[in-house]
PDB file of C-alpha atoms in Angstrom:
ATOM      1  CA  UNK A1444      10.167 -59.259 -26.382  1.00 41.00           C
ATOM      2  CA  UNK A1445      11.010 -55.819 -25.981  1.00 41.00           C
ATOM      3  CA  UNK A1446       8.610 -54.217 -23.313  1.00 44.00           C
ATOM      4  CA  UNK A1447       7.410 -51.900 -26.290  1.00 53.00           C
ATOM      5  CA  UNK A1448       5.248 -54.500 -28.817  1.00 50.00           C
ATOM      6  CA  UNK A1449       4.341 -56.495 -25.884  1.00 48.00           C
ATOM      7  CA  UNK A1450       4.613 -55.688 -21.437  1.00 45.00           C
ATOM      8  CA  UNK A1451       7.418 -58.656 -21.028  1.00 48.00           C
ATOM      9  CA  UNK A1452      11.331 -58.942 -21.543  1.00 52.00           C
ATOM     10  CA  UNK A1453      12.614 -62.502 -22.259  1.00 65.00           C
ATOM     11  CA  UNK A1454      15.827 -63.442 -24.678  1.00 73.00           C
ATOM     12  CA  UNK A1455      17.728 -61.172 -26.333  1.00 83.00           C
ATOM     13  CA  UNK A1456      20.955 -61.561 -28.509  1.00 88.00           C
ATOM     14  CA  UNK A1457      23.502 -61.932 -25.654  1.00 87.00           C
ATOM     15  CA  UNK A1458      21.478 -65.091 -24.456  1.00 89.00           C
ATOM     16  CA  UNK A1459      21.528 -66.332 -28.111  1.00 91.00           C
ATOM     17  CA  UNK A1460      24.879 -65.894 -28.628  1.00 92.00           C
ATOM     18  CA  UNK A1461      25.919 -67.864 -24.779  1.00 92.00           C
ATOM     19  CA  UNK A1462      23.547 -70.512 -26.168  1.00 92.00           C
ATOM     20  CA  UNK A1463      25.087 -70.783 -29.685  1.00 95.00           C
ATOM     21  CA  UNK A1464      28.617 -71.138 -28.163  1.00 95.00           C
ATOM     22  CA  UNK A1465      27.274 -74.433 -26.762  1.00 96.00           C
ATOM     23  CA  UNK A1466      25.116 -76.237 -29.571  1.00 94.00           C
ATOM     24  CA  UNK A1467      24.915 -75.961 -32.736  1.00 94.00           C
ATOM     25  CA  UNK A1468      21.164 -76.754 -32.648  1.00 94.00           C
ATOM     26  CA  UNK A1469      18.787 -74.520 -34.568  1.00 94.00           C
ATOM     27  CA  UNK A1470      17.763 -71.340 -32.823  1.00 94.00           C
ATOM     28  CA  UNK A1471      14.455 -70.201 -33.385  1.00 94.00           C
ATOM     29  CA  UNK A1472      13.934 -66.227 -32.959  1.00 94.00           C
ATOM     30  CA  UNK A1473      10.562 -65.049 -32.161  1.00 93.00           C
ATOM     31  CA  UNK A1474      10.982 -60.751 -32.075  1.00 93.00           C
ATOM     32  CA  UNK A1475       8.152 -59.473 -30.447  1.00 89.00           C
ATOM     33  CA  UNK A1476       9.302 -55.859 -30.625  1.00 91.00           C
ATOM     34  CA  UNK A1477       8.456 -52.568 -32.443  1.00 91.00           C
ATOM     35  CA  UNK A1478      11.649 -51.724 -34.687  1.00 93.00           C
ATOM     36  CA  UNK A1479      12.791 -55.796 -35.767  1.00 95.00           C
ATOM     37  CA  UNK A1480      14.834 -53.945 -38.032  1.00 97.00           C
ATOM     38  CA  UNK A1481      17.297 -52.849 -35.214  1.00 93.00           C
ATOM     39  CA  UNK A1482      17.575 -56.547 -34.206  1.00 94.00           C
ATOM     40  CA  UNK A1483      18.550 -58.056 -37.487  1.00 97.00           C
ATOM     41  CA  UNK A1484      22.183 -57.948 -37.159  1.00 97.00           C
ATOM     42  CA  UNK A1485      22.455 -58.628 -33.832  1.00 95.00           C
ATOM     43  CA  UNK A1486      20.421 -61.442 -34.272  1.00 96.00           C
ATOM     44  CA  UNK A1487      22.628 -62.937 -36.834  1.00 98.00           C
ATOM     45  CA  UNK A1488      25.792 -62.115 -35.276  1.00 97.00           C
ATOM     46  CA  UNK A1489      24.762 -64.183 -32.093  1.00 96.00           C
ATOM     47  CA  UNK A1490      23.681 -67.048 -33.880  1.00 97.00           C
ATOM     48  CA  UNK A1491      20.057 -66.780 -34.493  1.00 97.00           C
ATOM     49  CA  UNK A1492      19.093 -69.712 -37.277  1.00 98.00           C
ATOM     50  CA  UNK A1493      15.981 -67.575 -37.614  1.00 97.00           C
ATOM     51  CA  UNK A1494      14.023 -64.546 -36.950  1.00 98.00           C
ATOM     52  CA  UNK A1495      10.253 -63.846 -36.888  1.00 97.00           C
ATOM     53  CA  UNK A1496       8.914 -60.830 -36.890  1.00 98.00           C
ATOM     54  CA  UNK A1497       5.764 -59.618 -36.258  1.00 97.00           C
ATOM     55  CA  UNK A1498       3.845 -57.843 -39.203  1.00 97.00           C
ATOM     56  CA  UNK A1499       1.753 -55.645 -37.385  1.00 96.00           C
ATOM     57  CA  UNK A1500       5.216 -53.870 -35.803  1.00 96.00           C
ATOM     58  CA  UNK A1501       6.111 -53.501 -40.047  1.00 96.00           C
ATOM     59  CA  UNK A1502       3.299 -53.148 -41.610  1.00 90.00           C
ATOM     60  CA  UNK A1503       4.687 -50.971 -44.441  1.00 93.00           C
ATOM     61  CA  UNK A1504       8.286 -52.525 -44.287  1.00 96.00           C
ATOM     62  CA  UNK A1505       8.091 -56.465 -44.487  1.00 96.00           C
ATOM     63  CA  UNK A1506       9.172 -57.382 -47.697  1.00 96.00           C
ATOM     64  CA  UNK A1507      12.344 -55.147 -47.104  1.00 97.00           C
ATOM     65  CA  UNK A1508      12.915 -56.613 -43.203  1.00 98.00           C
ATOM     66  CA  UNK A1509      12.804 -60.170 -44.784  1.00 98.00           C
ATOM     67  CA  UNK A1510      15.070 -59.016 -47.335  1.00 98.00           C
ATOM     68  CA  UNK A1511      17.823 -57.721 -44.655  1.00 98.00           C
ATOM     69  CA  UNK A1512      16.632 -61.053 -42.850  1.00 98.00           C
ATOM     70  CA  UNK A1513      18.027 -63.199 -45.549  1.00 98.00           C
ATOM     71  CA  UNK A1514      20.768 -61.355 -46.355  1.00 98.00           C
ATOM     72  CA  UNK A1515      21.994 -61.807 -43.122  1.00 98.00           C
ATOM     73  CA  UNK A1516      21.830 -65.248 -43.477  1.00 98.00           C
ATOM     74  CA  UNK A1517      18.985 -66.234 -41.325  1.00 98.00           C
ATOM     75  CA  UNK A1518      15.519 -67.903 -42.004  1.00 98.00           C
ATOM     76  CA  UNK A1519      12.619 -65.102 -41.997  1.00 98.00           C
ATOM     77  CA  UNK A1520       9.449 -65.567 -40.635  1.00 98.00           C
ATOM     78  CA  UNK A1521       6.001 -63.316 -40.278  1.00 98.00           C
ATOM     79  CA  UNK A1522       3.949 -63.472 -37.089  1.00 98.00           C
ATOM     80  CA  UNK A1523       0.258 -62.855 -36.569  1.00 98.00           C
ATOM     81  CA  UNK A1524      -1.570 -61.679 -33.540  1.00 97.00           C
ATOM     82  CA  UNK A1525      -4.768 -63.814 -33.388  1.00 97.00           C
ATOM     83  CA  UNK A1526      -6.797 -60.352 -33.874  1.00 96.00           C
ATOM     84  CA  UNK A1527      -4.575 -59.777 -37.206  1.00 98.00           C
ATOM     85  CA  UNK A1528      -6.617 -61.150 -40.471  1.00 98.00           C
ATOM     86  CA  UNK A1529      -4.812 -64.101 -42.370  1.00 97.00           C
ATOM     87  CA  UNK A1530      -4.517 -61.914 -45.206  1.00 97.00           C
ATOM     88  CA  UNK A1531      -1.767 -59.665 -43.771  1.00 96.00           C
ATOM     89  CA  UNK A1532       0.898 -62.369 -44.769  1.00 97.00           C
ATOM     90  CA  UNK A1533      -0.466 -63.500 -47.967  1.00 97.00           C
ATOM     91  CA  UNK A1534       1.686 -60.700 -49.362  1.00 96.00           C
ATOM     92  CA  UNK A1535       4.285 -61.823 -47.896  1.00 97.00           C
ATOM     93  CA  UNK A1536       4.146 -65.935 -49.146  1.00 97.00           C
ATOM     94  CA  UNK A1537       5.256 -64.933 -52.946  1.00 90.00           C
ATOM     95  CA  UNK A1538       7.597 -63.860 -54.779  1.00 86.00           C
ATOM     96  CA  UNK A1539      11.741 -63.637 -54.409  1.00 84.00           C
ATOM     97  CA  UNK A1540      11.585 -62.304 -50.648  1.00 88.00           C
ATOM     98  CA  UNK A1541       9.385 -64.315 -49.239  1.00 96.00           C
ATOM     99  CA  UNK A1542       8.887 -66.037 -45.872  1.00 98.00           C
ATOM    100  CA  UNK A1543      10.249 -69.238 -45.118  1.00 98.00           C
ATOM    101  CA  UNK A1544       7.615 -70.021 -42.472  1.00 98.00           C
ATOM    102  CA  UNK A1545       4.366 -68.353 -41.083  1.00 98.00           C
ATOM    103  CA  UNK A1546       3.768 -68.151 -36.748  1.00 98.00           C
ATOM    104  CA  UNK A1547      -0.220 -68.044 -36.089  1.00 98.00           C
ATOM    105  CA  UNK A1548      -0.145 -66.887 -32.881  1.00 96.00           C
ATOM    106  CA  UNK A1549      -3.071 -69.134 -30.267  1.00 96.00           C
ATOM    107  CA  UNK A1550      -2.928 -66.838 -27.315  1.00 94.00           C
ATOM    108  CA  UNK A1551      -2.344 -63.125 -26.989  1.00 90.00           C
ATOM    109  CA  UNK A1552       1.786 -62.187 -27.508  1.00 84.00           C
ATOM    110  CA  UNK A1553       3.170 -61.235 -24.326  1.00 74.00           C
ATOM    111  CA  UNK A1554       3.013 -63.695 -21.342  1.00 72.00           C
ATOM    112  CA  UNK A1555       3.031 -67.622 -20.979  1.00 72.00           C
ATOM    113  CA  UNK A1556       0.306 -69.694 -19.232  1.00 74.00           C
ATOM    114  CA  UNK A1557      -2.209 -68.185 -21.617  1.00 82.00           C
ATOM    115  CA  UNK A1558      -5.406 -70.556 -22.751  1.00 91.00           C
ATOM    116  CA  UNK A1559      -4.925 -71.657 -26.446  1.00 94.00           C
ATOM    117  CA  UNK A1560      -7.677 -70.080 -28.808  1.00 96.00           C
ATOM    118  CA  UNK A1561      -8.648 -72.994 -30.807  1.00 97.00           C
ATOM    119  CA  UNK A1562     -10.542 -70.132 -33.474  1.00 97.00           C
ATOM    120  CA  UNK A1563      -7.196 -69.167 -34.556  1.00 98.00           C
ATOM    121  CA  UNK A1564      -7.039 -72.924 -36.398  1.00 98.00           C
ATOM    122  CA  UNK A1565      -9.041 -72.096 -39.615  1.00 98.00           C
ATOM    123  CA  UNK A1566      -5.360 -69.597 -40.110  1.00 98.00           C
ATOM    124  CA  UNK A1567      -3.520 -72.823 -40.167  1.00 98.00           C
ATOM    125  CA  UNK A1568      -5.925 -74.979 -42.334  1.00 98.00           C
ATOM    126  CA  UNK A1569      -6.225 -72.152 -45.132  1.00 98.00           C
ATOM    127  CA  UNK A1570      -2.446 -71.334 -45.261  1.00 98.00           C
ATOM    128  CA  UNK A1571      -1.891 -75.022 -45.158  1.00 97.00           C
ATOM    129  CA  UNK A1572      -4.484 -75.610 -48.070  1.00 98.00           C
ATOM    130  CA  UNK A1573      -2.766 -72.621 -49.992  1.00 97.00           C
ATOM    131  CA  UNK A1574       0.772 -73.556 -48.742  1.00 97.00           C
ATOM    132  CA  UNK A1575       1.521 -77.020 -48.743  1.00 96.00           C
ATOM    133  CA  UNK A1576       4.919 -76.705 -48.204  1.00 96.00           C
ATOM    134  CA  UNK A1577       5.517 -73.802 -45.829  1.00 96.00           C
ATOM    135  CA  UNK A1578       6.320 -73.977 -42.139  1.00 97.00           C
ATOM    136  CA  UNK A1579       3.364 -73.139 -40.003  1.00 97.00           C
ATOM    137  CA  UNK A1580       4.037 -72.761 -36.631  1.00 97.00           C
ATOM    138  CA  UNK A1581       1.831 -72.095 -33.675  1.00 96.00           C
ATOM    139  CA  UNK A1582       2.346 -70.536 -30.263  1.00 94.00           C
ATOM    140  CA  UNK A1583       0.400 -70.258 -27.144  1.00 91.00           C
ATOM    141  CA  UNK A1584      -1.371 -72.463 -25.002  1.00 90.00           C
ATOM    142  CA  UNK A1585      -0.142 -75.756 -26.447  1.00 91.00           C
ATOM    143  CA  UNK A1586      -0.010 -78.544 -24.219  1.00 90.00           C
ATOM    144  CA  UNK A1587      -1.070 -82.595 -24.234  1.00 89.00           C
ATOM    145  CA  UNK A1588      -4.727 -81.678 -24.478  1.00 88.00           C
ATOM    146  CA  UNK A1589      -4.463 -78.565 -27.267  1.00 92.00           C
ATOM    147  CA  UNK A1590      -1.402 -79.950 -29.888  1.00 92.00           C
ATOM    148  CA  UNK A1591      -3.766 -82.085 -31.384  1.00 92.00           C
ATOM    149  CA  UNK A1592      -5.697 -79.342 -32.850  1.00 94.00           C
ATOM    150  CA  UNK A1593      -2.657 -77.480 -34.375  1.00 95.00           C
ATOM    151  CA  UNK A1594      -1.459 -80.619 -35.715  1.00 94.00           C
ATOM    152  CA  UNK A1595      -4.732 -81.438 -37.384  1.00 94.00           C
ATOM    153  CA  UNK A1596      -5.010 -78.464 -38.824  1.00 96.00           C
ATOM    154  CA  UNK A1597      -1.563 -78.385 -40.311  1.00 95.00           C
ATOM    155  CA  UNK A1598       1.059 -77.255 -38.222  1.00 95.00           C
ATOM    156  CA  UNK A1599       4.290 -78.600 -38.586  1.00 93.00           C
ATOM    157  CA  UNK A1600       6.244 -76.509 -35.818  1.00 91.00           C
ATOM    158  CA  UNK A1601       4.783 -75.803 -32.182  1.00 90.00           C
ATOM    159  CA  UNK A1602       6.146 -73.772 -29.668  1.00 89.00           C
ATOM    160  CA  UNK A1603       4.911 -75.363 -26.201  1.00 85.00           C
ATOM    161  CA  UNK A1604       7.155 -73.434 -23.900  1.00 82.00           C
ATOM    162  CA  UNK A1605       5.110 -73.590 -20.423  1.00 85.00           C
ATOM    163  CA  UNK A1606       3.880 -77.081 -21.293  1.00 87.00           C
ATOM    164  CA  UNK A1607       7.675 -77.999 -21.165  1.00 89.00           C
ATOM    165  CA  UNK A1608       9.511 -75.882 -18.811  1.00 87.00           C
ATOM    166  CA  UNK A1609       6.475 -75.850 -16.234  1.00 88.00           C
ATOM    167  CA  UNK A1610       6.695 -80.311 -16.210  1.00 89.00           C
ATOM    168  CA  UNK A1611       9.080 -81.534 -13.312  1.00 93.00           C
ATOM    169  CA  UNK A1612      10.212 -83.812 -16.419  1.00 93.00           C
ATOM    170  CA  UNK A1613      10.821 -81.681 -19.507  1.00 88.00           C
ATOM    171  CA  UNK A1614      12.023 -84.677 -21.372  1.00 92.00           C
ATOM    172  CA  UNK A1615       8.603 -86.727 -20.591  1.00 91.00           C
ATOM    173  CA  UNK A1616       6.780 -83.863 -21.273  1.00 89.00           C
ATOM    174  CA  UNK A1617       8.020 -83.477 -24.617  1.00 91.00           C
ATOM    175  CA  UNK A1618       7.424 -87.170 -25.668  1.00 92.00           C
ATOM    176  CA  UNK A1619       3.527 -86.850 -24.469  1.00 89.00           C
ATOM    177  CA  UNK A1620       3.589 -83.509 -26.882  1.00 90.00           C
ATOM    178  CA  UNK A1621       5.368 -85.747 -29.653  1.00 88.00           C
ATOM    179  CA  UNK A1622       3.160 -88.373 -29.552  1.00 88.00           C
ATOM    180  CA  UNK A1623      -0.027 -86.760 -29.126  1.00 85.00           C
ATOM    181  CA  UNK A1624       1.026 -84.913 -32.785  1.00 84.00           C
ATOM    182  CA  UNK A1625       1.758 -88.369 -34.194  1.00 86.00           C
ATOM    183  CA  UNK A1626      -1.298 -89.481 -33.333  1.00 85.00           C
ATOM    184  CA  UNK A1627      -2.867 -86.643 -34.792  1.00 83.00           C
ATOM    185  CA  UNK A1628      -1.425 -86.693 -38.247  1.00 78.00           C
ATOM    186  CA  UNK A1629      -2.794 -90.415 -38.134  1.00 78.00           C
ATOM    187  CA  UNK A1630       1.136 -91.651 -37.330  1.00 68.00           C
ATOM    188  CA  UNK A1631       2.580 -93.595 -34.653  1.00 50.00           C
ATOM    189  CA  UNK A1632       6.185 -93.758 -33.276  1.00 49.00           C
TER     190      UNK A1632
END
């Protein structure tokens, strides 16, 4: 987050590249920020695995960003506010430079601890529907009593940062998340 696109500063390229030096774990890059374009090869010189952009910050630009995102090796993804119509990404879903994965966003970009919009889950049933093979992840407000929903309706990657790192047991709090999204797609562990 940049302080521009959204009022908040989190992780930035010299965090990714401390982390990278330590794991080899996939690195998921969520660029809320108004030129993504100036973070592309810093991104992928610290280690990013991918990098998600926001459309409304290129509305114009995308299908060139994803193409520098590729070409510099990483995974691209498009983000949507929960005000921005479905339809902005469809573009985006075809063709040679396309998006490997699509972020429906459940609470307002910015600041964790929001309340997860469950109206934002018809996105994730029609690109699901449409897109049976894309990653669909959702962000914002996901938590033991919300992860259902996004799993239902097809998402296959969450984001459930103050659900985790707000639990006095990350670890526990993860398998409660895990299970409750087994239990959802009709699966147990």
């Amino acid at each position: 987050m940049s302080c521009n696109f959204v009022p908040n500063l989190t992780i930035g390229p010299p965090v990714i590249a401390a982390l990278r030096k330590h794991t080899d774990a996939y690195l998921d890059c969520h660029l809320m920020v108004t030129d993504p374009f100036a973070y592309v090869e810093p991104m992928s010189k610290a280690g990013a695995s991918s990098f998600t952009f926001h459309v409304e910050a290129v509305p114009d630009k995308a299908q060139q960003l994803i193409k520098e995102v590729h070409a510099a090796g990483m995974r691209a993804g498009a983000a949507i506010k929960p005000s921005t119509p479905i339809e902005s990404v469809l573009p985006l879903l075809e063709g040679q430079e396309a998006v490997d994965l699509v972020l429906v966003m459940t609470v307002e970009p910015g600041f964790g601890g929001q309340a997860f919009m469950p109206e934002m889950m018809p996105k994730v049933q029609f690109l699901r529907s449409r897109f049976p093979e894309l990653d669909i992840q959702v962000d914002g407000g996901l938590g033991p009593s919300t992860i259902a929903q996004a799993a239902a309706a097809g998402a296959n990657c969450v984001v459930a940062g103050s659900s985790v790192f707000g639990s006095s047991d990350p670890a526990a709090a993860i398998a409660v998340l895990r299970e409750a999204v087994l239990q959802a797609q009709g699966g147990t562990q």
